[in-house]
Amino acid sequence: MEKKIIPASELIINPDGTVFHLHLHPSQLTDRVILVGDPGRVDMVASFFDTVTFEVSSREFHTIGGTYHGKPIMCLSHGIGPDNIDIVINELDALANVDFTTREVREQLRRLTLVRIGTSGALQPELTIGTPVIAEKAIGFDGVLNYYEGRNSIADLKFEEAFCREVGWNPLWAKPYVVDADEELVRRIGGDDMVRGVTISAVGFYGPQGRELRLPLANPELNRRIEQFRYDGRCITNYEMESAPLQGLGRLMGHRAMTVCSIIANRMNSEANPNYKNAIHDLVATVLDRI
């Protein structure tokens, strides 16, 4: 089979040999990657490391690499939103599986373990603030995965069909996709003390998650319908903005990927806790021990 060579216009490599947005060298990539949204949170995660071997910052992408319990690991911030996940996962995969000298895709593909630790708003009243929820299934409202071949092969098409029908999905919005997290990773990270949920990845924070400030919503009943939706005995547990593209692109590329979020607000109970850093600190410690 002829090797695939990626043109310079498709994969931009900086003059110093780093990948375009992340500014990382292939030699810096570790097999285990913790992903967080906030660049400032990278320092908190890295405070658990035994050693720190490098630190790189570029825009919202902040990376610290080192070791934890003697094993190489890195923490990378992706910023906010599914579009940033498209950048981060594609560039991590390029670091792993493209020869930056020849631009050839490697014959032996490297498999990464990607765990995102984030915050989220609950859509079910029984989910109390501070609860860790794994996106065992993620519903992408963003449409990112729809641009890639093979999307249907990894998606739960029956779930998608039922969801669109029951909530009255607006055809002007991107078609939702439903993808599973890596099963082995969910078992290992989740243990018996985390909720297995169905998480929505929205394309924005306000209107796309049913928040109304000055502008009225196109469908003010959407969140109520989402809360009431049931499929195969499962309900939608929470909103965030990144788990679906992470898990979908991870599956397409052959990487292990999942998201676990600490609940910092309950949309149904109109409760929120802006002082959530202690819960995130404890969640990071748990994930690092299990990854």
Tab-separated table of C-alpha atoms in Angstrom, residues 48-239:
chain	number	residue	atom	x	y	z
A	48	PHE	CA	0.788	16.124	41.528
A	49	PHE	CA	3.618	15.058	39.196
A	50	ASP	CA	6.812	13.520	40.598
A	51	THR	CA	8.920	15.393	38.044
A	52	VAL	CA	8.349	18.077	35.400
A	53	THR	CA	10.329	17.709	32.172
A	54	PHE	CA	8.885	20.477	29.978
A	55	GLU	CA	6.337	23.297	29.825
A	56	VAL	CA	4.939	24.929	26.684
A	57	SER	CA	2.316	27.682	26.286
A	58	SER	CA	0.700	28.839	23.046
A	59	ARG	CA	-2.605	30.726	23.050
A	60	GLU	CA	-5.041	28.724	25.189
A	61	PHE	CA	-2.936	25.576	24.805
A	62	HIS	CA	-0.775	25.105	27.904
A	63	THR	CA	1.133	21.850	28.341
A	64	ILE	CA	3.245	20.463	31.178
A	65	GLY	CA	4.914	17.062	30.835
A	66	GLY	CA	6.564	14.936	33.474
A	67	THR	CA	6.125	11.731	35.420
A	68	TYR	CA	3.544	10.455	37.899
A	69	HIS	CA	4.476	7.423	39.978
A	70	GLY	CA	7.436	7.000	37.656
A	71	LYS	CA	5.401	6.887	34.421
A	72	PRO	CA	5.473	9.594	31.699
A	73	ILE	CA	2.367	11.784	31.545
A	74	MET	CA	1.361	15.230	30.354
A	75	CYS	CA	-1.473	17.675	30.995
A	76	LEU	CA	-2.739	19.887	28.165
A	77	SER	CA	-5.383	22.621	28.189
A	78	HIS	CA	-7.732	22.757	25.220
A	79	GLY	CA	-9.676	25.935	26.009
A	80	ILE	CA	-13.439	26.097	25.548
A	81	GLY	CA	-15.514	24.414	22.886
A	82	PRO	CA	-15.669	21.556	20.385
A	83	ASP	CA	-13.714	23.446	17.703
A	84	ASN	CA	-10.676	23.474	19.990
A	85	ILE	CA	-11.031	19.732	20.536
A	86	ASP	CA	-10.833	19.248	16.765
A	87	ILE	CA	-7.482	21.076	16.798
A	88	VAL	CA	-6.074	19.336	19.866
A	89	ILE	CA	-6.960	15.741	18.960
A	90	ASN	CA	-5.812	16.082	15.348
A	91	GLU	CA	-2.494	17.593	16.405
A	92	LEU	CA	-1.912	15.029	19.168
A	93	ASP	CA	-2.605	12.271	16.643
A	94	ALA	CA	-0.192	13.875	14.175
A	95	LEU	CA	2.511	14.004	16.859
A	96	ALA	CA	1.910	10.306	17.502
A	97	ASN	CA	1.423	8.945	14.001
A	98	VAL	CA	3.068	11.213	11.416
A	99	ASP	CA	6.803	11.367	10.715
A	100	PHE	CA	7.490	15.116	10.843
A	101	THR	CA	10.599	14.723	8.649
A	102	THR	CA	9.011	12.865	5.732
A	103	ARG	CA	5.341	13.800	6.451
A	104	GLU	CA	4.454	10.130	6.021
A	105	VAL	CA	1.793	8.451	8.147
A	106	ARG	CA	3.558	5.785	10.186
A	107	GLU	CA	2.850	2.120	9.449
A	108	GLN	CA	2.666	1.225	13.157
A	109	LEU	CA	0.099	3.509	14.733
A	110	ARG	CA	0.503	4.682	18.322
A	111	ARG	CA	-2.515	4.552	20.608
A	112	LEU	CA	-2.965	7.371	23.114
A	113	THR	CA	-4.987	7.412	26.340
A	114	LEU	CA	-6.873	10.711	26.601
A	115	VAL	CA	-8.850	11.632	29.715
A	116	ARG	CA	-10.583	14.996	29.952
A	117	ILE	CA	-11.352	16.353	33.424
A	118	GLY	CA	-13.933	19.118	33.334
A	119	THR	CA	-16.915	20.828	34.924
A	120	SER	CA	-20.545	20.454	33.978
A	121	GLY	CA	-24.153	21.379	34.651
A	122	ALA	CA	-26.572	18.612	35.662
A	123	LEU	CA	-29.878	18.034	33.862
A	124	GLN	CA	-31.350	15.635	36.404
A	125	PRO	CA	-32.458	16.868	39.858
A	126	GLU	CA	-30.847	13.988	41.779
A	127	LEU	CA	-27.319	14.828	40.601
A	128	THR	CA	-25.889	16.831	43.477
A	129	ILE	CA	-23.116	19.395	43.156
A	130	GLY	CA	-19.690	17.753	43.384
A	131	THR	CA	-20.801	14.453	41.803
A	132	PRO	CA	-18.281	13.080	39.244
A	133	VAL	CA	-20.089	12.062	36.035
A	134	ILE	CA	-18.429	10.063	33.253
A	135	ALA	CA	-19.682	10.694	29.720
A	136	GLU	CA	-20.200	6.999	29.028
A	137	LYS	CA	-22.245	8.215	26.073
A	138	ALA	CA	-21.849	11.701	24.633
A	139	ILE	CA	-24.241	13.565	22.339
A	140	GLY	CA	-22.559	16.095	20.070
A	141	PHE	CA	-24.624	19.171	19.254
A	142	ASP	CA	-21.556	20.665	17.552
A	143	GLY	CA	-21.485	18.756	14.258
A	144	VAL	CA	-17.679	18.304	14.299
A	145	LEU	CA	-17.786	14.542	13.752
A	146	ASN	CA	-20.138	14.957	10.781
A	147	TYR	CA	-17.215	16.291	8.728
A	148	TYR	CA	-15.273	13.006	8.986
A	149	GLU	CA	-15.661	9.792	7.005
A	150	GLY	CA	-16.689	6.827	9.127
A	151	ARG	CA	-18.886	8.887	11.439
A	152	ASN	CA	-21.804	6.454	11.180
A	153	SER	CA	-19.612	3.430	11.893
A	154	ILE	CA	-18.872	4.586	15.450
A	155	ALA	CA	-22.150	6.375	16.255
A	156	ASP	CA	-25.271	5.037	17.971
A	157	LEU	CA	-27.632	5.779	15.082
A	158	LYS	CA	-30.796	4.456	16.769
A	159	PHE	CA	-30.160	6.644	19.806
A	160	GLU	CA	-29.662	9.656	17.498
A	161	GLU	CA	-32.916	8.976	15.660
A	162	ALA	CA	-34.932	8.598	18.864
A	163	PHE	CA	-33.377	11.705	20.404
A	164	CYS	CA	-34.088	13.959	17.408
A	165	ARG	CA	-37.660	12.706	17.188
A	166	GLU	CA	-38.515	13.029	20.875
A	167	VAL	CA	-37.001	16.460	21.543
A	168	GLY	CA	-38.236	17.994	18.254
A	169	TRP	CA	-34.767	18.725	16.877
A	170	ASN	CA	-34.608	21.874	14.723
A	171	PRO	CA	-33.283	20.992	11.223
A	172	LEU	CA	-31.436	24.336	11.156
A	173	TRP	CA	-29.080	22.992	13.853
A	174	ALA	CA	-26.218	20.552	13.227
A	175	LYS	CA	-27.313	16.912	13.279
A	176	PRO	CA	-26.505	15.384	16.689
A	177	TYR	CA	-24.168	12.395	16.901
A	178	VAL	CA	-23.948	9.917	19.767
A	179	VAL	CA	-20.644	8.226	20.631
A	180	ASP	CA	-19.428	5.988	23.457
A	181	ALA	CA	-16.359	6.515	25.594
A	182	ASP	CA	-13.699	3.795	25.565
A	183	GLU	CA	-15.196	0.947	27.599
A	184	GLU	CA	-11.965	-0.236	29.249
A	185	LEU	CA	-11.062	3.314	30.225
A	186	VAL	CA	-14.509	3.900	31.740
A	187	ARG	CA	-14.117	0.766	33.876
A	188	ARG	CA	-10.616	1.718	35.012
A	189	ILE	CA	-11.226	5.416	35.727
A	190	GLY	CA	-14.810	5.140	36.914
A	191	GLY	CA	-14.383	2.344	39.428
A	192	ASP	CA	-17.528	2.026	41.511
A	193	ASP	CA	-17.680	5.622	42.759
A	194	MET	CA	-18.533	7.640	39.627
A	195	VAL	CA	-21.850	8.076	37.830
A	196	ARG	CA	-22.036	6.694	34.270
A	197	GLY	CA	-23.906	9.350	32.364
A	198	VAL	CA	-25.142	10.538	28.982
A	199	THR	CA	-23.512	13.912	28.405
A	200	ILE	CA	-24.434	16.592	25.873
A	201	SER	CA	-21.618	18.556	24.240
A	202	ALA	CA	-23.147	21.891	23.263
A	203	VAL	CA	-21.769	24.270	20.656
A	204	GLY	CA	-22.018	27.258	23.006
A	205	PHE	CA	-22.616	28.187	26.648
A	206	TYR	CA	-25.696	30.405	26.530
A	207	GLY	CA	-28.409	29.854	23.909
A	208	PRO	CA	-27.097	26.432	22.816
A	209	GLN	CA	-27.478	25.240	26.422
A	210	GLY	CA	-30.875	26.849	26.912
A	211	ARG	CA	-29.667	29.909	28.844
A	212	GLU	CA	-31.674	33.032	28.114
A	213	LEU	CA	-30.200	36.468	28.814
A	214	ARG	CA	-31.392	39.309	26.540
A	215	LEU	CA	-32.049	37.206	23.439
A	216	PRO	CA	-35.054	34.860	23.451
A	217	LEU	CA	-34.451	31.204	22.595
A	218	ALA	CA	-35.573	29.535	19.368
A	219	ASN	CA	-36.894	26.595	21.408
A	220	PRO	CA	-37.371	27.469	25.101
A	221	GLU	CA	-38.805	23.975	25.723
A	222	LEU	CA	-35.675	22.116	24.581
A	223	ASN	CA	-34.113	21.579	28.014
A	224	ARG	CA	-37.399	20.321	29.457
A	225	ARG	CA	-37.693	17.824	26.608
A	226	ILE	CA	-34.064	16.768	27.060
A	227	GLU	CA	-34.619	16.219	30.792
A	228	GLN	CA	-37.662	14.031	30.062
A	229	PHE	CA	-36.020	12.048	27.238
A	230	ARG	CA	-35.444	8.339	27.910
A	231	TYR	CA	-33.830	5.745	25.667
A	232	ASP	CA	-33.224	2.136	26.638
A	233	GLY	CA	-33.740	3.102	30.270
A	234	ARG	CA	-31.199	5.906	30.176
A	235	CYS	CA	-31.621	9.671	30.641
A	236	ILE	CA	-29.493	12.683	29.721
A	237	THR	CA	-27.410	13.584	32.770
A	238	ASN	CA	-25.455	16.743	32.027
A	239	TYR	CA	-24.287	19.492	29.671
